[in-house]
Amino acid sequence: MERLSVADWPFQKVLIANRGEIALRVIRACRELGLQSVAVYSDVDRDALHVRMADEAYAIGPAAAAQSYLNIPRLLAVAQEAGAQAIHPGYGFLAENAAFVDACRQAGLIFVGPSAAAQRAMGEKTAARRAAQAAGVPIVPGALTDNADDDEIQASAQRLGYPLLLKAAAGGGGKGIRLVREPHELLAALRSARSEAQTAFGDNRVYLEKAIMPARHIEVQFIADAHGHAVHLGERECSIQRRHQKLLEESPSPVVDETLRAQMTTATLNLVHSIEYVNAGTAEFLLGPEGNFYFLEVNARIQVEHPVTEWCTEIDLVQEQLRVAAGLPLSFTQEEVLFRGTAIECRISAEDPANHFLPATGTIQALQEPSGPGVRVDSSLYAGLQIPLYYDPLLSKLIVWGRDRTQAIARLRRAVEEYQIVGVRTTLPFVRWLLEQPRFLAADLSTDFIAEEWDGHGHTATIPPVSEEFTAEQIAALCAGLLFQEQSLHEQARYQSTTQDGTEQSRWRDMSRKEGLRRV
């Protein structure tokens, strides 16, 4: 293991080009390593927890992501102003934007992630399929639609056989995907997929892919350094999805045995080496009903579900990302990666499951997060926080670990019951429903699980609609939260001073600035 002091790294200050729980996750990793962190925030995120937690924080623009978190010139200007030498993108926003990687390099900044070349190789889905095929990785049979007329596209679809999928070539996150079950649906679905792809990615190209049904979604976590070392950290089961968006992930997959695991991880590392990939990433596969696996894509970034892998391996992936970006070798070898127990993560989002999962907003009036043995909460929430509608609705991630899947599910049940968020509708009721489903308990999963088991009208007979009335426990939590908020405001008032221009200035922030903390 490399013991080089962090003082000798090529960077000591990292700008986090993101928000929410992932920004906090990176801040904590930096703090443990002895690195300084720089947060950025839009107008609506001024009071966000990541702003408070970072060593420095800078405003970057209005609420709209295009004018703030996606504003590359502004992010680079802040990095220069703050004296940051590296940028961590988290996930989402600019995490898989090769142009942003190039801009960082041209500005003399270290990008904590894969190179622009690797991102381009993996970010364009048809190019990724070609790279995987060249590396000997099985791919789903498919066909391009570029420059093909309607007759040619219909002929290609007929050769592949129905059902099939239309997928955006520049896509990700479930955008630009359409399932086509019958020939007469194809052309309308093609127009719809192209339109959504153009809106989401500025690129309307789509391709055809044979639909593997039923299928499980299995992914392999990997990380590679610039010294030729690449390791896998096992697989994750991500089959619980809604509209191609993951809702719950677990590691290891309950159906992947040692033989299949060896095949999938070997295929992943062959692909990693073939494209000279450096830093963390995830290879995603479909597992068919006959036990055959097929390459989907590579996510060239840290993923939302990385905590389940961290818990099963006891390896801090974000710290390893920073080490690799600093030019250091990985702190472990493949032989040193040990897997233990089962970890499960569920995503808690500001969505109303009783109303077709429509996005929700509001102010968190009271909050009680679970704790206890085997429970981890990655969150940016606090009582009084206003949830905006401008960004992804993910609020927090609840992760549990157990010695086996049975214990992990029992802990997740207990933790979900403890979790109380008052003031904003969330997906907690949906998670409670899911944990009682016989198919889930039996690990009888597929990417169609939610479509098959969840009532499309918004709720099932086993989960009541969300009530406008609070429970006694929620009322008690609400009262406690409001009392705490009132006390906090009273204490804050004691420490307010007025600047020369008449604006209020917090004295504790004045004191923190003297210790090197800046808020701009």
PDB file of N, CA, C and O in Angstrom, residues 125-180:
ATOM      1  N   LYS A 125     -23.551   4.985 -26.664  1.00  0.00           N
ATOM      2  CA  LYS A 125     -23.914   3.593 -26.420  1.00  0.00           C
ATOM      3  C   LYS A 125     -23.530   2.649 -27.560  1.00  0.00           C
ATOM      4  O   LYS A 125     -23.131   1.509 -27.316  1.00  0.00           O
ATOM      5  N   THR A 126     -23.656   3.098 -28.787  1.00  0.00           N
ATOM      6  CA  THR A 126     -23.292   2.209 -29.882  1.00  0.00           C
ATOM      7  C   THR A 126     -21.776   2.012 -29.938  1.00  0.00           C
ATOM      8  O   THR A 126     -21.298   0.913 -30.237  1.00  0.00           O
ATOM      9  N   ALA A 127     -21.000   3.058 -29.599  1.00  0.00           N
ATOM     10  CA  ALA A 127     -19.548   2.908 -29.524  1.00  0.00           C
ATOM     11  C   ALA A 127     -19.170   1.962 -28.393  1.00  0.00           C
ATOM     12  O   ALA A 127     -18.241   1.154 -28.522  1.00  0.00           O
ATOM     13  N   ALA A 128     -19.883   2.056 -27.264  1.00  0.00           N
ATOM     14  CA  ALA A 128     -19.618   1.171 -26.135  1.00  0.00           C
ATOM     15  C   ALA A 128     -19.897  -0.278 -26.512  1.00  0.00           C
ATOM     16  O   ALA A 128     -19.162  -1.193 -26.122  1.00  0.00           O
ATOM     17  N   ARG A 129     -20.962  -0.512 -27.265  1.00  0.00           N
ATOM     18  CA  ARG A 129     -21.271  -1.875 -27.718  1.00  0.00           C
ATOM     19  C   ARG A 129     -20.149  -2.424 -28.592  1.00  0.00           C
ATOM     20  O   ARG A 129     -19.747  -3.588 -28.443  1.00  0.00           O
ATOM     21  N   ARG A 130     -19.621  -1.579 -29.477  1.00  0.00           N
ATOM     22  CA  ARG A 130     -18.528  -2.032 -30.344  1.00  0.00           C
ATOM     23  C   ARG A 130     -17.283  -2.340 -29.526  1.00  0.00           C
ATOM     24  O   ARG A 130     -16.595  -3.338 -29.782  1.00  0.00           O
ATOM     25  N   ALA A 131     -16.978  -1.487 -28.540  1.00  0.00           N
ATOM     26  CA  ALA A 131     -15.802  -1.720 -27.691  1.00  0.00           C
ATOM     27  C   ALA A 131     -15.963  -3.005 -26.892  1.00  0.00           C
ATOM     28  O   ALA A 131     -14.999  -3.780 -26.733  1.00  0.00           O
ATOM     29  N   ALA A 132     -17.147  -3.236 -26.365  1.00  0.00           N
ATOM     30  CA  ALA A 132     -17.391  -4.455 -25.599  1.00  0.00           C
ATOM     31  C   ALA A 132     -17.245  -5.687 -26.480  1.00  0.00           C
ATOM     32  O   ALA A 132     -16.620  -6.685 -26.092  1.00  0.00           O
ATOM     33  N   GLN A 133     -17.808  -5.616 -27.662  1.00  0.00           N
ATOM     34  CA  GLN A 133     -17.727  -6.752 -28.577  1.00  0.00           C
ATOM     35  C   GLN A 133     -16.282  -7.047 -28.953  1.00  0.00           C
ATOM     36  O   GLN A 133     -15.862  -8.213 -29.016  1.00  0.00           O
ATOM     37  N   ALA A 134     -15.488  -5.986 -29.178  1.00  0.00           N
ATOM     38  CA  ALA A 134     -14.073  -6.167 -29.511  1.00  0.00           C
ATOM     39  C   ALA A 134     -13.296  -6.793 -28.366  1.00  0.00           C
ATOM     40  O   ALA A 134     -12.302  -7.493 -28.593  1.00  0.00           O
ATOM     41  N   ALA A 135     -13.746  -6.541 -27.124  1.00  0.00           N
ATOM     42  CA  ALA A 135     -13.078  -7.110 -25.947  1.00  0.00           C
ATOM     43  C   ALA A 135     -13.595  -8.497 -25.606  1.00  0.00           C
ATOM     44  O   ALA A 135     -13.189  -9.078 -24.590  1.00  0.00           O
ATOM     45  N   GLY A 136     -14.492  -9.025 -26.421  1.00  0.00           N
ATOM     46  CA  GLY A 136     -15.004 -10.360 -26.185  1.00  0.00           C
ATOM     47  C   GLY A 136     -16.134 -10.427 -25.183  1.00  0.00           C
ATOM     48  O   GLY A 136     -16.456 -11.506 -24.670  1.00  0.00           O
ATOM     49  N   VAL A 137     -16.762  -9.294 -24.903  1.00  0.00           N
ATOM     50  CA  VAL A 137     -17.863  -9.258 -23.942  1.00  0.00           C
ATOM     51  C   VAL A 137     -19.178  -9.478 -24.693  1.00  0.00           C
ATOM     52  O   VAL A 137     -19.429  -8.812 -25.702  1.00  0.00           O
ATOM     53  N   PRO A 138     -20.034 -10.388 -24.223  1.00  0.00           N
ATOM     54  CA  PRO A 138     -21.302 -10.633 -24.915  1.00  0.00           C
ATOM     55  C   PRO A 138     -22.179  -9.385 -24.945  1.00  0.00           C
ATOM     56  O   PRO A 138     -22.293  -8.678 -23.944  1.00  0.00           O
ATOM     57  N   ILE A 139     -22.776  -9.091 -26.088  1.00  0.00           N
ATOM     58  CA  ILE A 139     -23.677  -7.938 -26.198  1.00  0.00           C
ATOM     59  C   ILE A 139     -25.048  -8.415 -26.658  1.00  0.00           C
ATOM     60  O   ILE A 139     -25.187  -9.467 -27.288  1.00  0.00           O
ATOM     61  N   VAL A 140     -26.067  -7.621 -26.353  1.00  0.00           N
ATOM     62  CA  VAL A 140     -27.423  -7.931 -26.807  1.00  0.00           C
ATOM     63  C   VAL A 140     -27.485  -7.716 -28.320  1.00  0.00           C
ATOM     64  O   VAL A 140     -27.002  -6.688 -28.813  1.00  0.00           O
ATOM     65  N   PRO A 141     -28.060  -8.644 -29.078  1.00  0.00           N
ATOM     66  CA  PRO A 141     -28.200  -8.419 -30.528  1.00  0.00           C
ATOM     67  C   PRO A 141     -28.936  -7.114 -30.803  1.00  0.00           C
ATOM     68  O   PRO A 141     -29.927  -6.786 -30.142  1.00  0.00           O
ATOM     69  N   GLY A 142     -28.438  -6.350 -31.761  1.00  0.00           N
ATOM     70  CA  GLY A 142     -29.045  -5.054 -32.041  1.00  0.00           C
ATOM     71  C   GLY A 142     -28.738  -4.583 -33.445  1.00  0.00           C
ATOM     72  O   GLY A 142     -28.071  -5.271 -34.222  1.00  0.00           O
ATOM     73  N   ALA A 143     -29.225  -3.379 -33.774  1.00  0.00           N
ATOM     74  CA  ALA A 143     -29.008  -2.798 -35.096  1.00  0.00           C
ATOM     75  C   ALA A 143     -29.112  -1.288 -34.996  1.00  0.00           C
ATOM     76  O   ALA A 143     -29.910  -0.758 -34.216  1.00  0.00           O
ATOM     77  N   LEU A 144     -28.304  -0.591 -35.796  1.00  0.00           N
ATOM     78  CA  LEU A 144     -28.349   0.860 -35.835  1.00  0.00           C
ATOM     79  C   LEU A 144     -29.497   1.332 -36.722  1.00  0.00           C
ATOM     80  O   LEU A 144     -29.895   0.637 -37.662  1.00  0.00           O
ATOM     81  N   THR A 145     -29.989   2.527 -36.422  1.00  0.00           N
ATOM     82  CA  THR A 145     -31.029   3.126 -37.274  1.00  0.00           C
ATOM     83  C   THR A 145     -30.514   4.364 -37.988  1.00  0.00           C
ATOM     84  O   THR A 145     -31.258   5.002 -38.732  1.00  0.00           O
ATOM     85  N   ASP A 146     -29.232   4.727 -37.774  1.00  0.00           N
ATOM     86  CA  ASP A 146     -28.680   5.919 -38.412  1.00  0.00           C
ATOM     87  C   ASP A 146     -28.776   5.795 -39.933  1.00  0.00           C
ATOM     88  O   ASP A 146     -28.404   4.766 -40.520  1.00  0.00           O
ATOM     89  N   ASN A 147     -29.252   6.860 -40.566  1.00  0.00           N
ATOM     90  CA  ASN A 147     -29.320   6.949 -42.031  1.00  0.00           C
ATOM     91  C   ASN A 147     -30.172   5.857 -42.663  1.00  0.00           C
ATOM     92  O   ASN A 147     -30.079   5.628 -43.878  1.00  0.00           O
ATOM     93  N   ALA A 148     -30.966   5.158 -41.861  1.00  0.00           N
ATOM     94  CA  ALA A 148     -31.844   4.123 -42.416  1.00  0.00           C
ATOM     95  C   ALA A 148     -33.260   4.684 -42.559  1.00  0.00           C
ATOM     96  O   ALA A 148     -33.722   5.446 -41.712  1.00  0.00           O
ATOM     97  N   ASP A 149     -33.928   4.303 -43.648  1.00  0.00           N
ATOM     98  CA  ASP A 149     -35.310   4.755 -43.801  1.00  0.00           C
ATOM     99  C   ASP A 149     -36.232   3.807 -43.041  1.00  0.00           C
ATOM    100  O   ASP A 149     -35.807   2.800 -42.471  1.00  0.00           O
ATOM    101  N   ASP A 150     -37.518   4.135 -43.056  1.00  0.00           N
ATOM    102  CA  ASP A 150     -38.480   3.356 -42.279  1.00  0.00           C
ATOM    103  C   ASP A 150     -38.504   1.891 -42.695  1.00  0.00           C
ATOM    104  O   ASP A 150     -38.597   0.988 -41.839  1.00  0.00           O
ATOM    105  N   ASP A 151     -38.414   1.619 -43.966  1.00  0.00           N
ATOM    106  CA  ASP A 151     -38.465   0.232 -44.443  1.00  0.00           C
ATOM    107  C   ASP A 151     -37.263  -0.558 -43.947  1.00  0.00           C
ATOM    108  O   ASP A 151     -37.394  -1.721 -43.533  1.00  0.00           O
ATOM    109  N   GLU A 152     -36.090   0.071 -43.984  1.00  0.00           N
ATOM    110  CA  GLU A 152     -34.878  -0.614 -43.522  1.00  0.00           C
ATOM    111  C   GLU A 152     -34.946  -0.875 -42.022  1.00  0.00           C
ATOM    112  O   GLU A 152     -34.518  -1.939 -41.546  1.00  0.00           O
ATOM    113  N   ILE A 153     -35.470   0.088 -41.283  1.00  0.00           N
ATOM    114  CA  ILE A 153     -35.581  -0.084 -39.835  1.00  0.00           C
ATOM    115  C   ILE A 153     -36.557  -1.210 -39.509  1.00  0.00           C
ATOM    116  O   ILE A 153     -36.290  -2.056 -38.640  1.00  0.00           O
ATOM    117  N   GLN A 154     -37.673  -1.258 -40.221  1.00  0.00           N
ATOM    118  CA  GLN A 154     -38.639  -2.320 -39.989  1.00  0.00           C
ATOM    119  C   GLN A 154     -38.062  -3.681 -40.348  1.00  0.00           C
ATOM    120  O   GLN A 154     -38.327  -4.683 -39.665  1.00  0.00           O
ATOM    121  N   ALA A 155     -37.240  -3.733 -41.384  1.00  0.00           N
ATOM    122  CA  ALA A 155     -36.601  -4.990 -41.772  1.00  0.00           C
ATOM    123  C   ALA A 155     -35.605  -5.444 -40.713  1.00  0.00           C
ATOM    124  O   ALA A 155     -35.528  -6.637 -40.372  1.00  0.00           O
ATOM    125  N   SER A 156     -34.829  -4.490 -40.170  1.00  0.00           N
ATOM    126  CA  SER A 156     -33.882  -4.829 -39.102  1.00  0.00           C
ATOM    127  C   SER A 156     -34.612  -5.354 -37.875  1.00  0.00           C
ATOM    128  O   SER A 156     -34.198  -6.324 -37.233  1.00  0.00           O
ATOM    129  N   ALA A 157     -35.729  -4.709 -37.542  1.00  0.00           N
ATOM    130  CA  ALA A 157     -36.516  -5.134 -36.386  1.00  0.00           C
ATOM    131  C   ALA A 157     -37.057  -6.544 -36.593  1.00  0.00           C
ATOM    132  O   ALA A 157     -37.071  -7.361 -35.662  1.00  0.00           O
ATOM    133  N   GLN A 158     -37.487  -6.837 -37.804  1.00  0.00           N
ATOM    134  CA  GLN A 158     -38.020  -8.161 -38.089  1.00  0.00           C
ATOM    135  C   GLN A 158     -36.937  -9.225 -37.948  1.00  0.00           C
ATOM    136  O   GLN A 158     -37.191 -10.341 -37.447  1.00  0.00           O
ATOM    137  N   ARG A 159     -35.713  -8.893 -38.364  1.00  0.00           N
ATOM    138  CA  ARG A 159     -34.612  -9.851 -38.228  1.00  0.00           C
ATOM    139  C   ARG A 159     -34.280 -10.107 -36.764  1.00  0.00           C
ATOM    140  O   ARG A 159     -33.986 -11.238 -36.370  1.00  0.00           O
ATOM    141  N   LEU A 160     -34.312  -9.038 -35.932  1.00  0.00           N
ATOM    142  CA  LEU A 160     -34.019  -9.197 -34.507  1.00  0.00           C
ATOM    143  C   LEU A 160     -35.123  -9.966 -33.802  1.00  0.00           C
ATOM    144  O   LEU A 160     -34.865 -10.777 -32.915  1.00  0.00           O
ATOM    145  N   GLY A 161     -36.362  -9.703 -34.188  1.00  0.00           N
ATOM    146  CA  GLY A 161     -37.505 -10.337 -33.550  1.00  0.00           C
ATOM    147  C   GLY A 161     -38.047  -9.517 -32.399  1.00  0.00           C
ATOM    148  O   GLY A 161     -37.295  -8.860 -31.675  1.00  0.00           O
ATOM    149  N   TYR A 162     -39.336  -9.557 -32.225  1.00  0.00           N
ATOM    150  CA  TYR A 162     -40.007  -8.805 -31.167  1.00  0.00           C
ATOM    151  C   TYR A 162     -40.147  -9.682 -29.925  1.00  0.00           C
ATOM    152  O   TYR A 162     -40.166 -10.916 -30.050  1.00  0.00           O
ATOM    153  N   PRO A 163     -40.230  -9.060 -28.747  1.00  0.00           N
ATOM    154  CA  PRO A 163     -40.169  -7.619 -28.453  1.00  0.00           C
ATOM    155  C   PRO A 163     -38.738  -7.096 -28.564  1.00  0.00           C
ATOM    156  O   PRO A 163     -37.780  -7.854 -28.444  1.00  0.00           O
ATOM    157  N   LEU A 164     -38.638  -5.783 -28.772  1.00  0.00           N
ATOM    158  CA  LEU A 164     -37.329  -5.152 -28.851  1.00  0.00           C
ATOM    159  C   LEU A 164     -37.387  -3.782 -28.184  1.00  0.00           C
ATOM    160  O   LEU A 164     -38.453  -3.273 -27.845  1.00  0.00           O
ATOM    161  N   LEU A 165     -36.218  -3.207 -27.999  1.00  0.00           N
ATOM    162  CA  LEU A 165     -36.099  -1.894 -27.367  1.00  0.00           C
ATOM    163  C   LEU A 165     -35.511  -0.895 -28.333  1.00  0.00           C
ATOM    164  O   LEU A 165     -34.616  -1.228 -29.131  1.00  0.00           O
ATOM    165  N   LEU A 166     -36.006   0.323 -28.287  1.00  0.00           N
ATOM    166  CA  LEU A 166     -35.359   1.466 -28.919  1.00  0.00           C
ATOM    167  C   LEU A 166     -34.601   2.205 -27.837  1.00  0.00           C
ATOM    168  O   LEU A 166     -35.155   2.504 -26.773  1.00  0.00           O
ATOM    169  N   LYS A 167     -33.312   2.509 -28.075  1.00  0.00           N
ATOM    170  CA  LYS A 167     -32.496   3.158 -27.060  1.00  0.00           C
ATOM    171  C   LYS A 167     -31.751   4.346 -27.652  1.00  0.00           C
ATOM    172  O   LYS A 167     -31.229   4.275 -28.778  1.00  0.00           O
ATOM    173  N   ALA A 168     -31.669   5.413 -26.881  1.00  0.00           N
ATOM    174  CA  ALA A 168     -30.923   6.585 -27.307  1.00  0.00           C
ATOM    175  C   ALA A 168     -29.433   6.273 -27.336  1.00  0.00           C
ATOM    176  O   ALA A 168     -28.878   5.749 -26.364  1.00  0.00           O
ATOM    177  N   ALA A 169     -28.774   6.600 -28.440  1.00  0.00           N
ATOM    178  CA  ALA A 169     -27.348   6.315 -28.567  1.00  0.00           C
ATOM    179  C   ALA A 169     -26.521   7.109 -27.572  1.00  0.00           C
ATOM    180  O   ALA A 169     -25.500   6.633 -27.065  1.00  0.00           O
ATOM    181  N   ALA A 170     -26.937   8.340 -27.276  1.00  0.00           N
ATOM    182  CA  ALA A 170     -26.198   9.191 -26.339  1.00  0.00           C
ATOM    183  C   ALA A 170     -26.852   9.185 -24.966  1.00  0.00           C
ATOM    184  O   ALA A 170     -26.626  10.079 -24.170  1.00  0.00           O
ATOM    185  N   GLY A 171     -27.670   8.175 -24.709  1.00  0.00           N
ATOM    186  CA  GLY A 171     -28.558   8.206 -23.551  1.00  0.00           C
ATOM    187  C   GLY A 171     -27.989   7.674 -22.268  1.00  0.00           C
ATOM    188  O   GLY A 171     -26.869   7.212 -22.182  1.00  0.00           O
ATOM    189  N   GLY A 172     -28.845   7.723 -21.271  1.00  0.00           N
ATOM    190  CA  GLY A 172     -28.556   7.255 -19.934  1.00  0.00           C
ATOM    191  C   GLY A 172     -29.707   7.632 -19.029  1.00  0.00           C
ATOM    192  O   GLY A 172     -30.547   8.470 -19.373  1.00  0.00           O
ATOM    193  N   GLY A 173     -29.759   7.015 -17.854  1.00  0.00           N
ATOM    194  CA  GLY A 173     -30.781   7.360 -16.880  1.00  0.00           C
ATOM    195  C   GLY A 173     -32.192   7.021 -17.310  1.00  0.00           C
ATOM    196  O   GLY A 173     -33.159   7.593 -16.813  1.00  0.00           O
ATOM    197  N   GLY A 174     -32.326   6.068 -18.241  1.00  0.00           N
ATOM    198  CA  GLY A 174     -33.659   5.651 -18.655  1.00  0.00           C
ATOM    199  C   GLY A 174     -34.323   6.538 -19.693  1.00  0.00           C
ATOM    200  O   GLY A 174     -35.465   6.289 -20.067  1.00  0.00           O
ATOM    201  N   LYS A 175     -33.633   7.566 -20.170  1.00  0.00           N
ATOM    202  CA  LYS A 175     -34.215   8.483 -21.154  1.00  0.00           C
ATOM    203  C   LYS A 175     -34.070   7.917 -22.565  1.00  0.00           C
ATOM    204  O   LYS A 175     -33.071   7.302 -22.904  1.00  0.00           O
ATOM    205  N   GLY A 176     -35.075   8.180 -23.386  1.00  0.00           N
ATOM    206  CA  GLY A 176     -34.996   7.774 -24.781  1.00  0.00           C
ATOM    207  C   GLY A 176     -35.121   6.283 -24.999  1.00  0.00           C
ATOM    208  O   GLY A 176     -34.610   5.760 -25.999  1.00  0.00           O
ATOM    209  N   ILE A 177     -35.797   5.567 -24.101  1.00  0.00           N
ATOM    210  CA  ILE A 177     -35.987   4.126 -24.235  1.00  0.00           C
ATOM    211  C   ILE A 177     -37.468   3.824 -24.457  1.00  0.00           C
ATOM    212  O   ILE A 177     -38.330   4.364 -23.770  1.00  0.00           O
ATOM    213  N   ARG A 178     -37.747   2.956 -25.428  1.00  0.00           N
ATOM    214  CA  ARG A 178     -39.118   2.549 -25.695  1.00  0.00           C
ATOM    215  C   ARG A 178     -39.153   1.029 -25.936  1.00  0.00           C
ATOM    216  O   ARG A 178     -38.337   0.499 -26.696  1.00  0.00           O
ATOM    217  N   LEU A 179     -40.085   0.354 -25.281  1.00  0.00           N
ATOM    218  CA  LEU A 179     -40.309  -1.065 -25.513  1.00  0.00           C
ATOM    219  C   LEU A 179     -41.312  -1.222 -26.645  1.00  0.00           C
ATOM    220  O   LEU A 179     -42.393  -0.624 -26.614  1.00  0.00           O
ATOM    221  N   VAL A 180     -40.962  -2.020 -27.634  1.00  0.00           N
ATOM    222  CA  VAL A 180     -41.830  -2.255 -28.788  1.00  0.00           C
ATOM    223  C   VAL A 180     -42.174  -3.748 -28.811  1.00  0.00           C
ATOM    224  O   VAL A 180     -41.304  -4.590 -29.037  1.00  0.00           O
TER     225      VAL A 180
END
